Coordinates of N, CA and C in Angstrom, one line a residue:
Chain P
E1 N 88.0 124.2 89.0 CA 87.2 123.4 90.0 C 87.7 122.2 90.6
P2 N 87.7 121.7 91.7 CA 88.7 120.7 92.5 C 88.3 119.3 91.8
E3 N 89.3 118.5 91.6 CA 88.9 117.3 90.8 C 89.6 116.1 91.9
V4 N 88.9 115.0 91.6 CA 89.5 113.8 92.1 C 90.4 113.1 90.8
T5 N 91.7 112.8 91.4 CA 92.7 112.3 90.4 C 92.9 111.0 90.6
Q6 N 93.0 110.1 89.6 CA 93.3 108.7 89.7 C 94.5 108.5 88.8
T7 N 95.3 107.5 89.3 CA 96.5 107.0 88.6 C 96.6 105.6 88.8
P8 N 97.2 104.9 87.8 CA 97.2 105.3 86.4 C 95.9 105.0 85.7
S9 N 96.0 105.7 84.4 CA 94.6 105.7 83.7 C 94.2 104.3 83.1
H10 N 95.4 103.5 82.9 CA 95.3 102.1 82.4 C 96.4 101.2 83.1
Q11 N 96.0 100.1 83.6 CA 96.8 99.3 84.3 C 96.9 97.9 83.5
V12 N 97.7 97.2 83.1 CA 97.7 95.8 82.6 C 98.3 95.0 83.6
T13 N 98.0 93.9 84.1 CA 98.6 93.1 84.9 C 98.2 91.6 84.8
Q14 N 99.2 90.7 85.1 CA 98.9 89.3 85.0 C 98.1 88.8 86.0
M15 N 97.4 87.8 85.9 CA 96.6 87.2 86.8 C 97.4 86.7 88.0
G16 N 97.0 87.0 89.2 CA 97.7 86.3 90.2 C 98.7 87.6 90.8
Q17 N 99.0 88.5 90.2 CA 99.7 89.7 90.6 C 98.9 90.6 91.4
E18 N 99.7 91.4 92.2 CA 98.9 92.5 93.0 C 98.9 93.7 92.3
V19 N 98.0 94.7 92.5 CA 97.9 95.8 91.8 C 97.3 96.9 93.0
I20 N 97.8 98.2 92.8 CA 97.4 99.3 93.5 C 97.1 100.3 92.9
L21 N 95.7 100.6 92.9 CA 95.2 102.0 92.2 C 95.1 103.0 93.1
R22 N 95.6 104.2 92.5 CA 95.8 105.3 93.3 C 94.6 106.4 93.0
C23 N 94.4 106.9 94.1 CA 93.3 108.1 94.0 C 93.8 109.3 95.1
V24 N 93.5 110.6 94.4 CA 93.9 111.7 95.2 C 92.3 112.5 95.3
P25 N 91.7 112.3 96.4 CA 90.5 113.0 96.6 C 90.6 114.4 96.8
I26 N 89.5 115.0 96.6 CA 89.4 116.6 96.8 C 89.7 116.7 98.4
S27 N 90.7 118.0 98.5 CA 91.4 118.0 99.6 C 90.6 117.9 101.1
N28 N 89.4 118.6 101.0 CA 88.6 119.0 102.3 C 87.4 117.8 102.4
H29 N 87.5 116.9 101.4 CA 86.4 115.9 101.5 C 86.7 114.8 102.6
L30 N 85.5 114.3 103.1 CA 85.8 113.4 104.3 C 85.3 112.0 104.1
Y31 N 84.7 111.8 102.7 CA 84.0 110.5 102.8 C 84.7 110.1 101.5
F32 N 85.2 108.8 101.3 CA 85.9 108.3 100.1 C 85.1 106.9 99.7
Y33 N 85.2 106.7 98.4 CA 84.6 105.6 97.8 C 85.5 105.0 96.7
W34 N 85.2 103.6 96.6 CA 85.6 103.1 95.2 C 84.4 102.2 94.6
Y35 N 84.2 102.5 93.3 CA 83.2 101.8 92.7 C 84.0 101.2 91.5
R36 N 83.2 100.3 90.7 CA 83.8 99.7 89.7 C 82.7 99.4 88.5
Q37 N 83.1 99.3 87.3 CA 82.3 99.3 86.2 C 82.7 98.1 85.3
I38 N 82.3 97.0 85.3 CA 82.7 95.9 84.4 C 82.0 96.4 82.9
L39 N 82.8 96.1 81.9 CA 82.4 96.5 80.5 C 80.9 96.1 80.4
G40 N 80.2 97.2 80.0 CA 78.8 96.8 79.7 C 77.8 96.6 80.8
Q41 N 78.3 96.8 82.0 CA 77.5 96.5 83.1 C 77.2 97.8 84.1
K42 N 76.6 97.8 85.1 CA 76.3 99.0 85.7 C 77.4 99.2 86.7
V43 N 77.6 100.4 87.2 CA 78.6 100.9 88.1 C 78.2 100.4 89.6
E44 N 79.0 99.6 90.1 CA 78.8 98.9 91.3 C 79.7 99.4 92.6
F45 N 78.9 99.5 93.6 CA 79.7 100.3 95.0 C 80.7 98.9 95.4
L46 N 81.7 99.3 95.8 CA 82.8 98.5 96.3 C 82.8 98.6 97.8
V47 N 83.2 99.8 98.2 CA 83.7 100.3 99.5 C 83.4 101.7 99.8
S48 N 83.2 102.1 101.0 CA 83.3 103.4 101.6 C 84.3 103.6 102.7
F49 N 84.8 104.7 102.9 CA 85.9 105.0 103.9 C 85.6 106.2 104.4
Y50 N 85.7 106.1 105.9 CA 85.5 107.6 106.4 C 86.3 107.4 108.0
N51 N 86.9 108.7 108.3 CA 87.6 108.6 109.4 C 88.5 107.6 109.6
N52 N 89.3 107.3 108.6 CA 90.5 106.3 108.7 C 90.0 104.7 108.8
E53 N 88.8 104.6 108.5 CA 88.3 103.2 108.3 C 87.1 103.0 107.4
I54 N 87.1 101.8 107.1 CA 86.0 101.3 106.2 C 84.8 101.4 107.0
S55 N 83.7 102.0 106.3 CA 82.4 102.3 106.9 C 81.2 101.4 106.2
E56 N 81.7 100.9 105.1 CA 80.6 99.8 104.5 C 81.5 99.3 103.3
K57 N 81.3 97.9 103.0 CA 81.7 97.3 101.8 C 80.8 96.4 101.3
S58 N 80.8 96.1 100.1 CA 79.9 95.2 99.3 C 80.5 93.9 99.4
E59 N 79.6 92.9 98.8 CA 80.1 91.5 98.5 C 81.2 91.2 97.9
I60 N 81.5 92.2 96.7 CA 82.5 92.1 95.9 C 83.7 92.3 96.5
F61 N 83.7 93.3 97.6 CA 85.0 93.4 98.4 C 85.3 92.4 99.3
D62 N 86.0 91.4 98.9 CA 86.2 90.3 99.7 C 87.8 90.5 100.2
D63 N 88.2 89.4 100.7 CA 89.7 89.6 101.4 C 90.8 89.8 100.4
Q64 N 90.5 89.8 99.1 CA 91.5 90.2 98.2 C 91.6 91.7 97.9
F65 N 90.6 92.4 98.5 CA 90.7 93.9 98.4 C 91.0 94.5 99.7
S66 N 91.7 95.7 99.4 CA 91.9 96.6 100.8 C 92.0 97.9 100.3
V67 N 91.6 98.9 101.3 CA 92.0 100.1 100.9 C 92.7 100.8 102.1
E68 N 93.6 102.1 101.8 CA 94.5 102.6 102.7 C 94.3 104.1 102.5
R69 N 94.4 104.8 103.4 CA 94.8 106.4 103.2 C 96.0 106.7 103.8
P70 N 97.1 106.3 103.3 CA 98.2 106.1 103.9 C 98.8 107.5 104.5
D71 N 98.6 108.4 103.7 CA 99.3 109.7 104.1 C 98.5 110.9 104.1
G72 N 97.1 110.7 104.3 CA 96.1 112.0 104.5 C 95.9 112.5 103.3
S73 N 96.3 112.2 102.2 CA 96.0 112.8 100.9 C 95.5 111.6 99.8
N74 N 96.4 110.7 99.6 CA 96.1 109.6 98.5 C 95.2 108.7 99.4
F75 N 94.3 107.9 98.4 CA 93.5 106.7 99.0 C 93.7 105.8 98.0
T76 N 94.1 104.5 98.3 CA 94.4 103.4 97.5 C 93.4 102.2 97.6
L77 N 93.4 101.5 96.6 CA 92.6 100.4 96.3 C 93.7 99.3 96.1
K78 N 93.9 98.1 96.9 CA 94.8 97.3 96.5 C 94.1 95.8 96.3
I79 N 94.3 95.4 95.1 CA 93.9 93.9 95.0 C 94.9 92.8 94.9
R80 N 94.9 92.1 95.9 CA 96.0 91.1 96.2 C 96.5 90.3 95.2
S81 N 95.5 89.6 94.6 CA 95.8 88.4 93.6 C 94.8 88.5 92.6
T82 N 95.2 89.2 91.7 CA 94.1 89.6 90.6 C 93.4 88.5 89.9
K83 N 92.4 88.6 89.6 CA 91.7 87.5 88.7 C 91.2 88.2 87.5
L84 N 91.0 87.2 86.5 CA 90.5 87.8 85.2 C 89.3 88.7 85.3
E85 N 88.3 88.1 86.3 CA 87.0 88.8 86.4 C 87.1 90.4 87.1
D86 N 88.4 90.6 87.7 CA 88.7 91.9 88.1 C 88.7 93.0 87.3
S87 N 89.0 92.5 85.9 CA 89.1 93.6 85.0 C 87.9 94.4 84.8
A88 N 88.0 96.0 84.8 CA 87.0 96.8 84.9 C 87.4 98.0 85.0
M89 N 86.7 99.1 84.9 CA 86.9 100.5 85.2 C 86.8 100.7 86.7
Y90 N 87.8 101.0 87.5 CA 87.6 101.6 88.9 C 87.6 103.0 89.0
F91 N 86.5 103.4 89.7 CA 86.3 104.8 89.8 C 86.4 105.2 91.4
C92 N 87.1 106.2 91.8 CA 87.4 106.7 93.1 C 86.4 107.9 93.0
A93 N 85.7 108.1 94.3 CA 84.9 109.2 94.6 C 85.1 109.7 95.9
S94 N 84.9 111.0 96.3 CA 85.0 111.7 97.4 C 83.7 112.8 97.6
R95 N 83.5 113.0 98.8 CA 82.4 113.9 99.1 C 82.7 114.5 100.4
L96 N 82.0 115.8 100.4 CA 82.1 116.4 101.6 C 80.8 116.3 102.6
I97 N 79.7 116.8 101.8 CA 78.3 116.8 102.3 C 77.6 115.7 101.8
N98 N 76.5 115.4 102.2 CA 75.6 114.3 101.5 C 75.4 114.3 100.4
Y99 N 75.5 113.5 99.5 CA 75.2 113.3 98.2 C 76.1 114.2 97.1
G100 N 77.0 115.0 97.6 CA 77.8 115.7 96.9 C 79.1 115.1 96.4
Y101 N 78.8 114.0 95.5 CA 80.0 113.2 95.2 C 80.6 114.0 93.9
T102 N 82.1 113.6 93.9 CA 82.9 114.0 92.8 C 83.6 112.7 92.4
F103 N 83.6 112.2 91.2 CA 84.3 110.9 90.6 C 85.5 111.4 90.1
G104 N 86.3 110.5 90.0 CA 87.7 110.6 89.3 C 87.4 109.9 87.9
S105 N 88.2 110.2 86.9 CA 88.1 109.7 85.6 C 88.3 108.0 85.3
G106 N 88.7 107.5 86.6 CA 88.8 106.1 86.5 C 90.2 105.6 86.1
T107 N 90.2 104.3 86.6 CA 91.5 103.5 86.1 C 91.0 102.1 85.3
R108 N 91.5 102.0 84.2 CA 91.0 100.9 83.6 C 92.0 99.7 83.9
L109 N 91.4 98.6 84.8 CA 92.4 97.5 84.9 C 92.1 96.4 83.9
T110 N 93.1 95.9 83.4 CA 92.9 94.8 82.4 C 93.8 93.5 83.1
V111 N 93.2 92.6 83.3 CA 94.0 91.4 83.9 C 94.1 90.5 82.9
V112 N 95.3 90.0 82.5 CA 95.6 89.0 81.3 C 96.2 87.6 81.9
Chain M
D1 N 70.4 91.5 92.0 CA 69.7 92.6 92.9 C 69.6 93.9 92.1
Q2 N 68.6 94.1 91.5 CA 68.6 95.5 90.7 C 67.7 96.4 91.3
Q3 N 68.3 97.0 92.3 CA 67.2 98.0 92.9 C 67.0 99.2 92.1
V4 N 67.9 99.5 91.1 CA 67.9 100.7 90.3 C 67.8 100.1 88.8
K5 N 66.8 100.5 88.2 CA 66.6 100.0 87.0 C 66.4 101.0 85.6
Q6 N 67.1 100.8 84.9 CA 67.1 101.8 83.5 C 66.9 100.7 82.5
N7 N 65.7 100.7 82.0 CA 65.3 99.7 81.2 C 65.6 99.7 79.8
S8 N 65.8 101.0 79.5 CA 66.1 101.4 78.0 C 67.7 101.5 77.8
P9 N 68.6 100.4 77.2 CA 69.8 100.5 77.0 C 70.2 101.6 76.3
S10 N 69.5 102.1 75.3 CA 69.9 103.1 74.3 C 68.4 103.9 74.0
L11 N 68.8 105.2 73.5 CA 67.9 106.0 73.2 C 68.5 107.0 72.0
S12 N 67.5 107.3 71.2 CA 68.2 108.0 69.9 C 67.3 109.1 69.7
V13 N 67.6 110.6 69.7 CA 66.7 111.8 69.4 C 67.3 112.4 68.3
Q14 N 66.4 113.4 67.9 CA 67.1 114.2 66.8 C 67.3 115.6 67.5
E15 N 68.2 116.4 67.2 CA 68.6 117.6 67.8 C 67.4 118.6 67.8
G16 N 67.2 119.1 69.0 CA 66.3 120.1 69.2 C 64.9 119.4 69.9
R17 N 65.1 118.2 69.7 CA 63.7 117.3 70.3 C 63.9 117.1 71.8
I18 N 62.9 116.6 72.4 CA 63.2 116.4 73.8 C 63.6 114.9 74.1
S19 N 64.7 114.9 74.8 CA 65.0 113.5 75.3 C 64.3 113.0 76.7
I20 N 63.9 111.9 77.0 CA 63.3 111.4 78.0 C 64.0 110.0 78.5
L21 N 64.7 110.1 79.6 CA 65.4 109.0 80.1 C 64.6 108.6 81.4
N22 N 64.4 107.3 81.4 CA 63.5 106.7 82.7 C 64.2 105.7 83.4
C23 N 63.9 105.9 84.8 CA 64.4 105.0 85.9 C 63.5 104.6 86.8
D24 N 63.5 103.4 87.3 CA 62.7 102.7 88.2 C 63.5 102.2 89.4
Y25 N 63.0 102.1 90.7 CA 63.6 101.7 91.6 C 62.7 100.9 92.4
T26 N 63.3 100.2 93.4 CA 62.5 99.1 94.1 C 62.7 99.2 95.7
N27 N 63.6 100.1 96.1 CA 63.9 100.4 97.5 C 63.2 101.5 98.0
S28 N 62.3 101.6 99.0 CA 61.5 102.7 99.4 C 62.4 103.6 100.4
M29 N 63.6 102.9 100.6 CA 64.2 103.6 101.8 C 65.2 104.8 100.9
F30 N 65.3 104.6 99.5 CA 66.0 105.7 98.9 C 65.4 107.1 99.0
D31 N 66.3 107.9 99.5 CA 65.7 109.4 99.7 C 66.4 110.5 98.8
Y32 N 67.1 110.0 97.9 CA 67.8 111.1 97.2 C 68.2 110.3 95.8
F33 N 68.0 111.2 94.8 CA 68.2 110.5 93.6 C 69.0 111.5 92.5
L34 N 69.9 111.0 91.8 CA 71.1 111.7 91.0 C 70.9 111.1 89.7
W35 N 71.3 112.0 88.8 CA 71.7 111.7 87.4 C 73.2 112.0 87.2
Y36 N 73.8 111.1 86.6 CA 75.0 111.2 85.9 C 75.4 111.1 84.7
K37 N 76.2 111.8 84.0 CA 76.4 111.8 82.6 C 77.7 111.3 82.5
K38 N 78.0 110.3 81.6 CA 79.4 109.6 81.4 C 79.8 109.6 79.9
Y39 N 80.9 110.1 79.7 CA 81.6 110.2 78.4 C 82.5 109.1 78.5
P40 N 82.9 108.3 77.3 CA 83.8 107.2 77.2 C 85.1 107.6 77.9
A41 N 85.8 106.9 78.6 CA 87.1 106.9 79.2 C 87.0 108.2 80.3
E42 N 85.8 108.5 80.5 CA 85.9 109.5 81.8 C 85.0 108.8 82.9
G43 N 85.0 109.6 84.0 CA 84.4 109.2 85.1 C 82.8 109.9 85.1
P44 N 81.9 109.3 85.9 CA 80.5 109.9 85.6 C 80.7 111.3 86.5
T45 N 79.9 112.2 85.8 CA 79.8 113.4 86.2 C 78.5 114.0 86.8
F46 N 78.3 114.6 87.7 CA 77.0 114.8 88.3 C 76.2 115.8 87.4
L47 N 75.0 115.6 87.2 CA 73.9 116.4 86.3 C 73.0 117.0 87.0
I48 N 72.3 116.3 87.6 CA 71.0 116.9 88.4 C 70.6 115.8 89.4
S49 N 70.0 116.4 90.4 CA 69.4 115.6 91.6 C 68.1 115.9 92.1
I50 N 67.6 115.1 92.8 CA 66.1 115.5 93.4 C 66.1 114.7 94.7
S51 N 65.6 115.4 95.8 CA 65.2 114.9 97.0 C 63.8 114.2 96.9
S52 N 63.8 113.1 97.8 CA 62.4 112.5 97.8 C 61.4 113.3 98.4
I53 N 61.6 114.6 98.8 CA 60.4 115.3 99.2 C 59.9 116.2 98.2
K54 N 60.7 116.1 97.0 CA 60.3 117.0 95.7 C 59.7 116.1 94.8
D55 N 59.1 116.7 93.8 CA 58.5 115.9 92.6 C 59.1 116.4 91.4
K56 N 59.8 117.4 91.4 CA 60.3 118.2 90.2 C 61.6 119.1 90.7
N57 N 62.5 118.9 89.6 CA 63.8 119.7 90.0 C 64.2 120.2 88.6
E58 N 64.5 121.4 88.3 CA 64.9 122.1 87.0 C 66.2 122.5 87.1
D59 N 67.0 122.6 86.0 CA 68.3 123.3 85.9 C 68.5 123.4 84.5
G60 N 68.2 124.5 83.8 CA 68.4 124.7 82.6 C 67.6 124.0 81.7
R61 N 68.2 123.2 80.8 CA 67.7 122.3 79.9 C 67.3 120.9 80.4
F62 N 67.7 120.8 81.8 CA 67.6 119.5 82.6 C 66.3 119.5 83.5
T63 N 65.6 118.7 83.3 CA 64.5 118.5 84.4 C 64.4 117.1 84.9
V64 N 64.0 117.0 86.1 CA 64.2 115.5 86.8 C 62.8 115.6 87.5
F65 N 62.0 114.6 87.1 CA 60.6 114.4 87.8 C 60.7 113.1 88.5
L66 N 60.1 113.2 89.8 CA 60.0 112.0 90.6 C 58.5 111.6 91.0
N67 N 58.2 110.5 90.9 CA 56.8 109.9 91.2 C 57.2 108.8 92.4
K68 N 57.0 109.2 93.5 CA 57.4 108.3 94.7 C 56.3 107.2 94.5
S69 N 54.9 107.4 94.3 CA 54.2 106.3 94.4 C 54.4 105.1 93.4
A70 N 54.9 105.7 92.2 CA 55.2 104.6 91.3 C 56.7 104.2 91.3
K71 N 57.7 104.8 92.1 CA 59.0 104.5 92.4 C 59.7 104.7 90.9
H72 N 59.4 105.8 90.4 CA 59.8 106.2 89.1 C 60.4 107.7 88.9
L73 N 61.5 107.7 88.1 CA 61.8 109.1 88.1 C 62.3 109.1 86.5
S74 N 62.3 110.5 85.9 CA 62.7 110.6 84.6 C 63.6 111.7 84.5
L75 N 64.3 111.8 83.6 CA 65.2 112.9 83.1 C 64.8 113.4 81.6
H76 N 64.5 114.8 81.7 CA 64.0 115.5 80.6 C 65.1 116.4 80.1
I77 N 65.5 116.3 78.7 CA 66.5 117.3 78.3 C 65.8 117.9 77.2
V78 N 65.7 119.2 77.3 CA 64.9 119.9 76.2 C 65.5 121.3 75.9
P79 N 66.1 121.7 74.7 CA 66.2 121.0 73.6 C 67.5 120.0 73.8
S80 N 67.4 118.8 73.1 CA 68.6 118.0 73.2 C 69.6 118.6 72.1
Q81 N 70.8 118.3 72.6 CA 72.1 118.9 71.5 C 72.9 117.7 71.3
P82 N 73.5 117.7 70.1 CA 74.6 116.6 69.9 C 75.5 116.5 71.0
G83 N 76.1 117.5 71.8 CA 76.8 117.3 72.8 C 76.3 116.5 74.1
D84 N 74.9 116.4 74.1 CA 74.4 115.5 75.2 C 74.5 114.1 75.0
S85 N 75.2 113.7 73.9 CA 75.4 112.2 73.4 C 76.4 111.6 74.6
A86 N 75.9 110.8 75.3 CA 76.5 110.2 76.4 C 76.0 109.1 76.9
V87 N 76.4 108.3 77.9 CA 75.7 107.3 78.7 C 75.1 108.1 80.2
Y88 N 73.8 108.0 80.3 CA 73.2 108.7 81.5 C 72.8 107.5 82.5
F89 N 73.4 107.6 83.8 CA 73.1 106.8 84.8 C 72.2 107.5 85.8
C90 N 71.2 106.7 86.3 CA 70.4 107.1 87.2 C 71.2 106.5 88.6
A91 N 71.0 107.1 89.6 CA 71.7 106.6 90.9 C 70.7 107.0 92.0
A92 N 70.6 106.1 93.1 CA 69.9 106.3 94.2 C 70.7 106.4 95.6
S93 N 70.2 107.1 96.4 CA 71.1 107.1 97.6 C 70.5 106.8 98.9
A94 N 71.1 106.3 99.7 CA 70.1 105.8 101.1 C 71.3 105.7 102.2
I95 N 70.8 106.2 103.4 CA 71.7 106.0 104.4 C 71.6 104.5 105.1
T96 N 72.7 104.0 105.2 CA 72.5 102.5 105.6 C 72.4 102.6 107.0
Q97 N 72.2 101.2 107.5 CA 72.1 101.0 109.1 C 73.2 101.4 109.9
G98 N 74.3 101.3 109.2 CA 75.6 101.9 109.9 C 75.7 103.3 109.8
G99 N 75.0 104.0 109.3 CA 74.9 105.6 109.1 C 75.8 106.0 107.6
S100 N 76.4 105.0 107.0 CA 77.1 105.4 106.0 C 75.9 105.7 104.8
E101 N 76.6 106.3 103.8 CA 75.7 106.6 102.5 C 76.6 105.9 101.4
K102 N 75.7 105.3 100.5 CA 76.3 104.9 99.2 C 75.3 105.1 98.2
L103 N 75.8 105.2 96.9 CA 75.1 105.3 95.7 C 74.7 103.8 95.1
V104 N 73.7 103.7 94.6 CA 73.2 102.5 93.8 C 72.9 102.9 92.4
F105 N 73.8 102.4 91.4 CA 73.5 102.9 90.0 C 72.5 101.9 89.4
G106 N 71.9 102.6 88.3 CA 71.2 101.8 87.2 C 72.4 101.4 86.2
K107 N 71.9 100.5 85.2 CA 72.9 100.0 84.3 C 73.3 101.2 83.0
G108 N 72.4 102.3 83.0 CA 72.9 103.5 82.3 C 71.8 103.3 80.9
T109 N 71.8 104.5 80.4 CA 71.0 104.6 78.9 C 72.0 105.4 78.2
K110 N 72.3 104.8 76.9 CA 73.1 105.5 75.9 C 72.3 106.5 75.1
L111 N 72.4 107.7 75.4 CA 71.6 108.5 74.6 C 72.5 109.2 73.4
T112 N 71.8 108.9 72.0 CA 72.6 109.7 70.9 C 71.5 110.7 70.4
V113 N 72.2 112.0 70.2 CA 71.5 113.0 69.7 C 71.9 113.5 68.3
N114 N 71.0 112.9 67.4 CA 71.6 113.1 65.9 C 71.3 114.5 65.4
P115 N 72.3 115.1 64.7 CA 72.3 116.6 64.1 C 71.3 116.5 63.1

């Protein structure tokens, strides 16, 4: 069964450093998402991406965040200057049809 | 802004009995509802869904009920098995004004099925 692949599985970074979280969505999917889950809290929507541009973003997705689909297969989330409160599990998801989301297994980001 | 609420953070049931997980929502624009199951260190995996035009959807041991007037849905697992022990997330979907779709998740309910 096709999978959404995320790397790395765990990233530790110092506060103020830039991080790039990588995702390989399912190849024929058209819509791409990043969600995050802070420990003990709900899964929160960050951003959706379609046709090579952001289609919607949440209040969390401020100027420190950016997304790219650099080569037609990878989908990356960049955090420019990490803060302690960015520590969370970050999930990438993709879908082809309405509601047919497939989630990756997540990247645990720890900011120290 | 808790548009999707799962008021029970945890639930414990005996193997073979029924597990009932509840979810309430506030946004009447939600038109599709999904349940996801999540094991530790894994991403959410899709379990079952229901469109707002239906009131019940069944898939094997899993049944989702939707009560639109009460803005309430529930997931029934019968019979419950120890392998069902996981965190269950209720999610709702709506098409935004911009035409995009996103999921709004509840906080999750941790289900423990005891042998």
